[in-house]
């Protein structure tokens, strides 16, 4: 009773409410103002300067809920991916999420697909990509912030019953193990658990990879994932650099060799003639192949052939051309995940066939994958296609007038997980708010399109902007120090030139210092179509 009276007295009157509201406003102002941009396109500005990270933090990280899904669970890979967009504004949250997810790893190396706080009850599965997001995000965090101390952070494992042979998942309450290891060791254990390959030299797909709906491709434990091969290659490359920082020569050599073998298998066995296949069923039948009646070509195998750097140069160029030809529907304003949708064929990839053809993962625009595809065009330096496709998927452009609103039918200020390709509802937005597409869209706009890339305390610029844009402005806050940057495009000089407070720098980056002053910066960067060579993408690192 006394506690209740104290609480009533504490919140009595309007003063406490006004104080609480002021704190909320201050938090969001601080968080969302870390990076602000001014470009010639209002739709880009609206998303980058507030809505995307608001959606990511409020809906994905905190609420873990939305109008279309009210689960409240932590997804191992989901929120790990989400925090990548907070690297510039709230790096401490990224660190916390990495440590939290490391604590949901079993001592055998696999992880909980999702779990509910506070008890931690959740599912143990054979889903094949979950565990790899831990080393992926950890490597990105270390590279971006320079905080290597996270690698030595000690975190306990989980212990729980193993899955039986043929069992795809188990909902259980595991216990916290007495066994602990550093985050670095957690990451290495995850990678080692994933280094298992089928007859094509590709990683097993298990009960699904990024696309959960393809849960029957490897139902007998022999199906392989081409996309996972590219993603695993990328993880191996990134974590080889981390192992080098730790002077772990054994893992450096092991991961370099595994990456080289995997790259060879991808280009030898997953190439279909004009694009990369998506997967192989247990019996070796390809999926995402010209031989298929449905799902002939899948977006994410093509985009990650570029993003990972594992695809051979000519093959990834042809693969991206094929993706534009078959998956980009300019007249409908959508980018399909794959085409044609599953409908009447005898193939049984899994529960994805339960969706109406052209809806959600079954051949609609799954925005998460659409973002990856545009990122790949930007990585190739293709500014024309990057900008054209960005305008297509920007939700703000779906709310410009009554006609577009009538088609799209959902909020134009947040990202929708999917947009329908189904003929009767073509162009209609689907699942909004609770979607990882928001965090990836932020990365696409800030890092791939605008080209702002931070490596420890250095800020680099590799823009992929429309040629007609002469300049944009960026306000970047480093701890408590403000950098006011004008990024100018030069058609004559492809070399980056940087002037800080009137003095030209000898480097092609800004050295970030927290001195409390305002720094006026001019960055002159090369403009033009295909100014970056694909040869420069993801070389294998060497031992430091």
Coordinates of C-alpha atoms in Angstrom, one line a residue:
X1 CA 0.0 0.0 0.0
X2 CA 2.8 2.4 0.9
X3 CA 4.6 1.6 -2.4
X4 CA 1.4 2.4 -4.3
X5 CA 1.0 5.7 -2.6
X6 CA 4.6 6.6 -3.3
X7 CA 4.0 5.8 -7.0
X8 CA 0.9 7.9 -7.1
X9 CA 2.7 10.8 -5.5
X10 CA 5.6 10.5 -7.9
X11 CA 3.3 10.8 -11.0
X12 CA 0.8 13.2 -9.6
X13 CA -0.1 16.2 -11.7
X14 CA 0.9 17.0 -15.3
X15 CA 4.6 17.7 -14.5
X16 CA 5.9 14.1 -14.5
X17 CA 4.0 13.4 -17.8
X18 CA 5.5 16.5 -19.5
X19 CA 8.9 15.5 -18.2
X20 CA 8.5 11.9 -19.6
X21 CA 7.3 13.2 -22.9
X22 CA 10.3 15.6 -23.1
X23 CA 12.7 12.7 -22.5
X24 CA 11.0 10.7 -25.3
X25 CA 11.4 13.6 -27.7
X26 CA 15.0 14.1 -26.7
X27 CA 15.8 10.4 -27.2
X28 CA 14.3 10.3 -30.7
X29 CA 15.9 13.6 -31.7
X30 CA 19.3 12.4 -30.6
X31 CA 18.9 9.0 -32.3
X32 CA 17.4 10.1 -35.6
X33 CA 19.6 13.2 -36.0
X34 CA 22.9 11.3 -35.9
X35 CA 22.9 11.3 -39.8
X36 CA 20.8 13.7 -41.8
X37 CA 20.8 14.2 -45.5
X38 CA 19.5 16.8 -48.0
X39 CA 19.2 15.5 -51.5
X40 CA 17.1 16.7 -54.5
X41 CA 14.6 13.9 -53.7
X42 CA 12.2 14.5 -50.8
X43 CA 11.2 10.8 -50.6
X44 CA 14.9 9.8 -49.9
X45 CA 15.2 12.6 -47.3
X46 CA 12.0 11.5 -45.5
X47 CA 13.1 7.9 -45.2
X48 CA 16.8 8.5 -44.3
X49 CA 16.2 11.3 -41.9
X50 CA 13.7 9.6 -39.6
X51 CA 11.2 7.0 -40.7
X52 CA 13.4 4.0 -41.5
X53 CA 15.3 3.9 -38.2
X54 CA 12.2 4.8 -36.3
X55 CA 10.5 1.8 -37.8
X56 CA 13.5 -0.4 -37.1
X57 CA 14.0 0.6 -33.5
X58 CA 10.4 1.0 -32.4
X59 CA 8.8 -1.9 -34.2
X60 CA 11.6 -4.4 -34.8
X61 CA 13.9 -4.0 -31.9
X62 CA 11.7 -2.9 -29.0
X63 CA 8.1 -4.0 -29.8
X64 CA 9.0 -6.9 -32.0
X65 CA 5.5 -6.5 -33.2
X66 CA 3.3 -4.9 -35.8
X67 CA -0.3 -4.8 -37.0
X68 CA 0.3 -8.0 -39.1
X69 CA 2.4 -9.8 -36.6
X70 CA 2.2 -9.5 -32.8
X71 CA 4.5 -12.3 -31.7
X72 CA 6.9 -10.4 -29.4
X73 CA 9.7 -13.0 -29.9
X74 CA 13.3 -12.3 -30.7
X75 CA 14.3 -13.7 -34.1
X76 CA 18.0 -14.7 -34.0
X77 CA 18.8 -13.5 -37.5
X78 CA 16.0 -10.9 -37.6
X79 CA 17.1 -8.4 -35.0
X80 CA 20.7 -9.0 -35.7
X81 CA 20.1 -7.8 -39.2
X82 CA 18.0 -4.9 -38.0
X83 CA 20.7 -3.4 -35.7
X84 CA 23.0 -3.0 -38.7
X85 CA 21.1 0.2 -39.6
X86 CA 21.8 1.6 -36.1
X87 CA 25.6 1.3 -36.5
X88 CA 26.0 5.1 -36.9
X89 CA 23.4 6.3 -34.4
X90 CA 23.3 3.7 -31.6
X91 CA 26.4 1.4 -31.9
X92 CA 25.9 0.4 -28.3
X93 CA 22.6 -1.3 -29.3
X94 CA 24.5 -3.3 -31.9
X95 CA 26.9 -4.5 -29.3
X96 CA 24.2 -5.5 -27.0
X97 CA 22.3 -7.4 -29.7
X98 CA 25.4 -9.3 -30.7
X99 CA 26.0 -10.4 -27.0
X100 CA 22.4 -11.2 -26.5
X101 CA 22.3 -13.5 -29.6
X102 CA 25.6 -15.1 -28.7
X103 CA 23.9 -16.2 -25.4
X104 CA 21.2 -18.0 -27.5
X105 CA 23.7 -20.3 -29.1
X106 CA 23.8 -24.0 -28.1
X107 CA 27.2 -25.4 -27.2
X108 CA 27.0 -27.5 -30.4
X109 CA 27.1 -24.3 -32.5
X110 CA 23.5 -24.0 -33.7
X111 CA 21.1 -21.4 -32.3
X112 CA 17.5 -20.8 -31.4
X113 CA 15.6 -19.7 -34.4
X114 CA 13.5 -17.5 -32.1
X115 CA 12.8 -17.2 -28.4
X116 CA 10.5 -15.4 -26.0
X117 CA 11.9 -13.3 -23.1
X118 CA 12.1 -13.5 -20.2
X119 CA 12.2 -17.3 -19.9
X120 CA 14.0 -17.9 -23.2
X121 CA 11.7 -20.6 -24.4
X122 CA 11.9 -21.0 -28.1
X123 CA 12.6 -23.2 -31.1
X124 CA 15.7 -25.2 -32.0
X125 CA 15.7 -25.9 -35.7
X126 CA 17.8 -27.0 -38.7
X127 CA 17.3 -23.7 -40.4
X128 CA 20.7 -23.1 -42.0
X129 CA 21.4 -19.4 -42.1
X130 CA 20.5 -18.2 -38.6
X131 CA 23.8 -19.0 -36.9
X132 CA 25.9 -17.3 -39.6
X133 CA 24.4 -13.8 -38.9
X134 CA 26.3 -13.8 -35.6
X135 CA 29.8 -13.7 -37.2
X136 CA 28.4 -11.5 -40.1
X137 CA 27.1 -8.7 -37.8
X138 CA 30.0 -9.1 -35.3
X139 CA 32.5 -8.6 -38.2
X140 CA 30.6 -5.6 -39.5
X141 CA 30.4 -4.1 -36.0
X142 CA 34.2 -4.4 -35.4
X143 CA 35.0 -3.1 -38.8
X144 CA 32.7 -0.1 -38.5
X145 CA 33.3 1.0 -34.9
X146 CA 36.8 -0.3 -34.3
X147 CA 35.6 -1.8 -31.0
X148 CA 37.6 -5.1 -30.8
X149 CA 36.8 -5.6 -27.1
X150 CA 33.5 -7.3 -28.0
X151 CA 35.5 -10.2 -29.4
X152 CA 36.8 -11.0 -25.9
X153 CA 33.4 -10.6 -24.1
X154 CA 32.6 -13.9 -22.3
X155 CA 29.1 -15.3 -23.0
X156 CA 27.5 -18.6 -21.8
X157 CA 26.1 -21.2 -24.2
X158 CA 22.7 -22.9 -24.0
X159 CA 22.1 -26.5 -23.4
X160 CA 19.0 -28.4 -24.6
X161 CA 18.0 -31.7 -26.1
X162 CA 19.3 -32.4 -29.6
X163 CA 17.0 -32.7 -32.5
X164 CA 16.2 -36.3 -33.5
X165 CA 17.1 -37.6 -36.9
X166 CA 14.6 -36.2 -39.4
X167 CA 13.2 -33.7 -36.8
X168 CA 13.2 -30.1 -38.2
X169 CA 12.4 -28.2 -35.0
X170 CA 11.7 -28.5 -31.3
X171 CA 10.0 -25.9 -29.0
X172 CA 11.7 -26.2 -25.7
X173 CA 13.1 -24.3 -22.7
X174 CA 16.9 -24.7 -22.7
X175 CA 19.1 -24.1 -19.7
X176 CA 22.1 -21.8 -19.5
X177 CA 25.2 -23.8 -19.6
X178 CA 28.1 -23.6 -17.2
X179 CA 30.3 -23.5 -20.3
X180 CA 31.3 -20.0 -21.5
X181 CA 33.3 -18.7 -24.4
X182 CA 34.3 -15.4 -25.9
X183 CA 32.1 -13.8 -28.7
X184 CA 35.0 -14.6 -31.0
X185 CA 34.7 -18.3 -30.1
X186 CA 30.9 -18.2 -30.4
X187 CA 31.3 -16.9 -34.0
X188 CA 33.9 -19.4 -34.9
X189 CA 31.7 -22.2 -33.6
X190 CA 28.8 -21.0 -35.7
X191 CA 31.0 -21.0 -38.8
X192 CA 32.4 -24.4 -38.1
X193 CA 28.9 -25.7 -37.7
X194 CA 28.0 -24.4 -41.1
X195 CA 30.9 -25.9 -43.0
X196 CA 29.1 -29.0 -44.1
X197 CA 28.5 -29.5 -47.8
X198 CA 26.6 -31.7 -50.2
X199 CA 27.5 -33.4 -53.5
X200 CA 27.6 -30.0 -55.4
X201 CA 30.1 -28.6 -52.8
X202 CA 27.4 -26.3 -51.4
X203 CA 26.1 -25.9 -47.9
X204 CA 23.1 -27.9 -46.8
X205 CA 19.8 -25.9 -46.8
X206 CA 18.3 -27.7 -43.8
X207 CA 14.7 -26.8 -43.0
X208 CA 15.1 -23.6 -45.0
X209 CA 17.6 -20.8 -45.4
X210 CA 16.8 -17.0 -45.6
X211 CA 13.5 -18.1 -47.3
X212 CA 11.8 -20.1 -44.6
X213 CA 9.1 -21.1 -47.1
X214 CA 11.5 -23.4 -48.9
X215 CA 11.5 -25.9 -45.9
X216 CA 11.1 -29.0 -48.0
X217 CA 14.0 -28.6 -50.4
X218 CA 16.3 -30.4 -48.0
X219 CA 13.8 -32.4 -46.0
X220 CA 16.0 -35.5 -46.2
X221 CA 19.2 -33.6 -45.2
X222 CA 20.8 -33.6 -48.7
X223 CA 19.4 -30.4 -50.3
X224 CA 21.8 -27.6 -50.9
X225 CA 21.4 -23.8 -51.0
X226 CA 23.2 -21.7 -53.6
X227 CA 22.2 -18.4 -51.8
X228 CA 23.6 -19.8 -48.6
X229 CA 26.8 -20.6 -50.4
X230 CA 27.3 -17.0 -51.4
X231 CA 26.4 -15.8 -47.9
X232 CA 28.7 -18.3 -46.2
X233 CA 31.5 -17.2 -48.6
X234 CA 30.9 -13.5 -47.5
X235 CA 31.0 -14.5 -43.8
X236 CA 34.2 -16.5 -44.3
X237 CA 35.9 -13.5 -46.0
X238 CA 34.7 -11.0 -43.3
X239 CA 35.7 -13.3 -40.4
X240 CA 39.0 -14.1 -41.9
X241 CA 39.8 -10.5 -41.3
X242 CA 38.7 -10.8 -37.7
X243 CA 40.8 -13.9 -37.2
X244 CA 43.7 -12.0 -38.6
X245 CA 43.2 -9.3 -36.0
X246 CA 43.3 -12.0 -33.4
X247 CA 46.5 -13.5 -35.0
X248 CA 44.7 -16.7 -35.3
X249 CA 46.6 -18.2 -38.2
X250 CA 44.9 -21.5 -38.0
X251 CA 41.4 -20.1 -38.6
X252 CA 42.7 -17.6 -41.2
X253 CA 44.1 -20.5 -43.3
X254 CA 41.1 -22.7 -42.7
X255 CA 38.6 -20.0 -43.7
X256 CA 40.6 -18.9 -46.7
X257 CA 40.8 -22.5 -48.0
X258 CA 37.0 -23.1 -47.3
X259 CA 36.2 -19.8 -49.1
X260 CA 38.3 -20.7 -52.2
X261 CA 36.7 -24.2 -52.4
X262 CA 33.2 -22.8 -52.0
X263 CA 33.7 -20.1 -54.6
X264 CA 34.9 -22.8 -57.1
X265 CA 31.8 -24.9 -56.4
X266 CA 29.4 -22.0 -56.8
X267 CA 30.8 -21.0 -60.2
X268 CA 31.2 -24.6 -61.4
X269 CA 28.0 -26.2 -60.1
X270 CA 25.5 -23.5 -59.5
X271 CA 25.8 -21.6 -62.8
X272 CA 22.8 -22.3 -65.0
X273 CA 23.9 -20.7 -68.2
X274 CA 22.6 -17.1 -67.8
X275 CA 22.1 -16.9 -64.0
X276 CA 22.8 -18.8 -60.8
X277 CA 20.4 -21.5 -59.6
X278 CA 18.8 -21.0 -56.2
X279 CA 19.1 -24.5 -54.6
X280 CA 19.3 -28.2 -55.2
X281 CA 16.6 -30.6 -53.8
X282 CA 17.6 -33.7 -51.9
X283 CA 17.7 -35.7 -55.2
X284 CA 19.9 -33.2 -56.9
X285 CA 17.1 -31.5 -59.0
X286 CA 17.9 -27.8 -59.4
X287 CA 15.6 -25.0 -58.2
X288 CA 15.7 -21.6 -59.8
X289 CA 16.9 -23.0 -63.1
X290 CA 15.8 -22.5 -66.7
X291 CA 14.9 -26.2 -66.5
X292 CA 12.1 -25.4 -64.0
X293 CA 8.5 -24.5 -65.1
X294 CA 8.2 -22.4 -62.0
X295 CA 10.8 -20.4 -60.0
X296 CA 13.1 -20.3 -63.0
X297 CA 15.2 -17.4 -61.6
X298 CA 15.5 -16.2 -58.0
X299 CA 16.6 -12.8 -57.0
X300 CA 18.9 -13.4 -54.0
X301 CA 21.2 -15.8 -55.7
X302 CA 22.0 -13.2 -58.3
X303 CA 22.4 -10.2 -55.9
X304 CA 24.6 -12.1 -53.5
X305 CA 26.9 -13.4 -56.3
X306 CA 27.8 -9.7 -56.5
X307 CA 27.5 -8.6 -52.8
X308 CA 29.7 -11.6 -51.7
X309 CA 32.2 -11.1 -54.5
X310 CA 32.1 -14.9 -55.0
X311 CA 30.6 -14.8 -58.5
X312 CA 33.0 -14.8 -61.4
X313 CA 33.0 -11.3 -63.0
X314 CA 31.3 -12.1 -66.3
X315 CA 28.8 -14.5 -64.6
X316 CA 27.6 -12.0 -62.0
X317 CA 27.2 -9.3 -64.8
X318 CA 25.1 -11.7 -66.8
X319 CA 23.2 -12.8 -63.7
X320 CA 22.2 -9.2 -62.8
X321 CA 21.2 -8.6 -66.4
X322 CA 18.9 -11.7 -66.2
X323 CA 17.5 -10.4 -62.9
X324 CA 16.5 -7.1 -64.5
X325 CA 15.0 -8.9 -67.6
X326 CA 12.9 -11.4 -65.7
X327 CA 12.2 -9.9 -62.2
X328 CA 12.0 -6.2 -62.6
X329 CA 8.5 -5.3 -63.7
X330 CA 8.8 -1.6 -64.4
X331 CA 5.2 -1.3 -65.7
X332 CA 3.9 -2.6 -62.3
X333 CA 6.6 -0.9 -60.2
X334 CA 7.7 -4.1 -58.5
X335 CA 10.8 -6.3 -58.2
X336 CA 9.8 -10.0 -57.9
X337 CA 11.6 -12.3 -55.5
X338 CA 11.4 -15.0 -58.2
X339 CA 9.5 -15.8 -61.4
X340 CA 7.2 -17.5 -62.3
X341 CA 5.5 -18.1 -58.9
X342 CA 4.8 -21.6 -57.7
X343 CA 1.3 -22.8 -58.7
X344 CA 0.7 -26.1 -60.5
X345 CA 4.1 -27.7 -60.9
X346 CA 4.9 -31.0 -59.2
X347 CA 7.8 -29.4 -57.3
X348 CA 7.3 -29.2 -53.5
X349 CA 9.8 -26.6 -52.1
X350 CA 7.7 -26.2 -48.9
X351 CA 5.0 -24.1 -47.4
X352 CA 5.8 -21.3 -49.8
X353 CA 3.3 -23.0 -52.2
X354 CA 0.6 -22.2 -49.6
X355 CA 0.7 -18.5 -50.6
X356 CA -1.3 -17.3 -53.5
X357 CA 0.9 -17.0 -56.6
X358 CA 2.4 -13.5 -56.7
X359 CA 1.8 -12.9 -53.0
X360 CA 4.6 -12.5 -50.4
X361 CA 7.5 -14.9 -50.9
X362 CA 5.7 -16.7 -53.7
X363 CA 6.8 -14.5 -56.5
X364 CA 5.6 -11.2 -55.2
X365 CA 8.0 -8.3 -54.4
X366 CA 9.6 -9.3 -51.1
X367 CA 11.2 -6.0 -50.3
X368 CA 14.1 -7.4 -48.3
X369 CA 15.3 -9.2 -51.5
X370 CA 14.5 -6.2 -53.7
X371 CA 16.8 -4.0 -51.5
X372 CA 19.6 -6.6 -51.9
X373 CA 19.2 -6.5 -55.6
X374 CA 19.5 -2.7 -55.8
X375 CA 22.5 -2.9 -53.4
X376 CA 24.2 -5.2 -55.9
X377 CA 23.6 -2.8 -58.8
X378 CA 25.1 -0.1 -56.6
X379 CA 28.1 -2.3 -55.9
X380 CA 28.6 -2.6 -59.6
X381 CA 28.6 1.1 -59.9
X382 CA 25.4 1.1 -62.0
X383 CA 24.0 4.4 -61.0
X384 CA 21.2 4.4 -63.6
X385 CA 19.6 1.2 -62.5
X386 CA 20.2 1.9 -58.8
X387 CA 18.3 5.1 -58.9
X388 CA 15.5 3.8 -61.2
X389 CA 14.9 0.8 -58.9
X390 CA 15.1 2.9 -55.8
X391 CA 12.3 5.1 -57.0
X392 CA 10.2 2.0 -57.7
X393 CA 10.4 0.6 -54.2
X394 CA 10.4 3.8 -52.2
X395 CA 7.0 3.8 -50.4
X396 CA 6.8 7.6 -50.5
X397 CA 6.4 7.4 -54.3
X398 CA 3.3 5.1 -53.8
X399 CA 1.5 7.9 -51.9
X400 CA 2.0 10.8 -54.4
X401 CA -1.5 11.0 -55.6
X402 CA -5.0 9.5 -55.2
X403 CA -4.4 7.0 -58.0
X404 CA -1.2 5.5 -56.5
X405 CA -2.7 5.5 -53.1
X406 CA -5.7 3.5 -54.4
X407 CA -3.3 0.9 -55.7
X408 CA -0.9 0.7 -52.9
X409 CA -3.5 0.9 -50.1
X410 CA -1.0 1.1 -47.1
X411 CA 1.2 3.5 -45.3
X412 CA 3.6 5.3 -47.7
X413 CA 6.0 6.4 -44.9
X414 CA 7.1 3.0 -43.7
X415 CA 8.5 0.0 -45.6
X416 CA 6.2 -2.9 -46.5
X417 CA 7.6 -6.4 -46.3
X418 CA 5.9 -7.3 -49.6
X419 CA 4.1 -5.8 -52.6
X420 CA 1.8 -8.1 -54.5
X421 CA 2.4 -9.3 -58.1
X422 CA -0.9 -11.2 -58.1
X423 CA -2.9 -9.9 -61.1
X424 CA -6.0 -8.8 -59.2
X425 CA -4.1 -6.9 -56.6
X426 CA -0.9 -5.9 -58.5
X427 CA 1.1 -3.2 -56.7
X428 CA -0.8 -3.5 -53.4
X429 CA 1.4 -3.2 -50.3
X430 CA 1.3 -6.1 -47.9
X431 CA 2.9 -6.5 -44.4
X432 CA 4.1 -3.1 -43.1
X433 CA 6.0 -2.0 -40.0
X434 CA 7.3 -5.4 -38.7
X435 CA 9.7 -6.1 -41.5
X436 CA 13.5 -6.3 -41.7
X437 CA 13.3 -4.5 -45.0
X438 CA 13.4 -1.1 -43.1
X439 CA 16.9 -1.7 -41.7
X440 CA 18.2 -2.9 -45.1
X441 CA 16.6 0.0 -46.9
X442 CA 18.4 2.4 -44.6
X443 CA 21.7 0.7 -45.4
X444 CA 20.9 0.8 -49.1
X445 CA 20.2 4.5 -49.1
X446 CA 23.0 5.7 -46.7
X447 CA 25.8 3.3 -47.6
X448 CA 25.2 2.0 -51.1
X449 CA 23.4 5.0 -52.7
X450 CA 24.8 8.0 -50.9
X451 CA 27.9 6.0 -50.4
X452 CA 28.8 6.9 -46.8
X453 CA 31.0 4.1 -45.4
X454 CA 32.6 4.2 -42.0
X455 CA 35.6 2.1 -41.1
X456 CA 36.6 2.6 -37.5
X457 CA 37.3 6.4 -37.2
X458 CA 37.4 7.0 -40.9
X459 CA 34.6 8.1 -43.2
X460 CA 34.8 7.1 -46.8
X461 CA 32.6 8.1 -49.7
X462 CA 31.6 5.9 -52.7
X463 CA 28.4 7.4 -54.0
X464 CA 26.2 5.8 -56.7
X465 CA 24.0 8.9 -57.2
X466 CA 22.1 10.0 -60.4
X467 CA 24.5 11.8 -62.7
X468 CA 22.3 14.8 -62.8
X469 CA 22.7 15.5 -59.1
X470 CA 25.5 18.0 -58.7
X471 CA 25.7 17.7 -54.9
X472 CA 24.0 16.6 -51.7
X473 CA 24.5 17.6 -48.1
X474 CA 25.2 15.3 -45.1
X475 CA 25.2 16.1 -41.5
X476 CA 27.1 13.5 -39.6
X477 CA 27.5 13.4 -35.8
X478 CA 30.5 11.5 -34.4
X479 CA 29.9 11.2 -30.6
X480 CA 29.4 14.9 -29.8
X481 CA 31.1 16.4 -32.9
X482 CA 29.3 17.6 -36.0
X483 CA 30.6 17.2 -39.5
X484 CA 28.7 19.3 -42.1
X485 CA 29.5 17.7 -45.4
X486 CA 28.8 18.8 -49.0
X487 CA 29.3 15.8 -51.3
X488 CA 29.9 17.0 -54.9
X489 CA 29.9 14.9 -58.0
X490 CA 32.7 15.4 -60.5
X491 CA 32.6 14.1 -64.0
X492 CA 36.2 15.1 -64.7
X493 CA 38.0 13.7 -61.7
X494 CA 37.2 10.2 -60.4
X495 CA 39.6 10.5 -57.5
X496 CA 38.1 11.6 -54.2
X497 CA 39.2 15.0 -52.9
X498 CA 38.4 16.1 -49.4
X499 CA 38.6 19.7 -48.0
X500 CA 38.1 20.1 -44.2
X501 CA 37.7 23.6 -42.7
X502 CA 39.4 25.0 -45.8
X503 CA 42.4 22.7 -45.9
X504 CA 42.7 19.9 -48.6
X505 CA 43.5 16.5 -47.1
X506 CA 46.0 14.1 -48.5
X507 CA 43.7 11.1 -47.8
X508 CA 40.5 10.0 -49.5
X509 CA 38.7 9.8 -46.2
X510 CA 37.6 12.0 -43.2
X511 CA 39.5 11.2 -40.0
X512 CA 36.8 11.5 -37.4
X513 CA 37.7 13.1 -34.1
X514 CA 35.5 14.0 -31.2
X515 CA 36.8 17.5 -30.4
X516 CA 33.4 19.2 -29.9
X517 CA 33.9 21.6 -32.9
X518 CA 31.8 21.9 -36.0
X519 CA 33.7 20.8 -39.1
X520 CA 32.9 22.1 -42.6
X521 CA 33.7 19.5 -45.2
X522 CA 33.7 19.4 -49.0
X523 CA 34.0 16.0 -50.6
X524 CA 34.4 15.8 -54.4
X525 CA 33.8 12.3 -55.7
X526 CA 33.7 10.8 -59.1
X527 CA 30.4 10.6 -61.0
X528 CA 29.3 8.6 -63.9
X529 CA 28.1 5.2 -65.0
X530 CA 30.0 2.1 -63.8
X531 CA 32.8 4.0 -62.2
X532 CA 33.7 1.1 -59.9
X533 CA 35.1 -2.1 -61.2
X534 CA 33.6 -5.4 -60.1
X535 CA 37.2 -6.7 -59.7
X536 CA 37.5 -4.6 -56.6
X537 CA 34.6 -6.3 -54.7
X538 CA 35.6 -8.6 -51.8
X539 CA 39.2 -9.8 -52.3
X540 CA 40.2 -12.4 -49.9
X541 CA 42.0 -10.9 -46.9
X542 CA 45.6 -11.7 -46.0
X543 CA 46.9 -12.4 -42.5
X544 CA 47.9 -9.2 -40.8

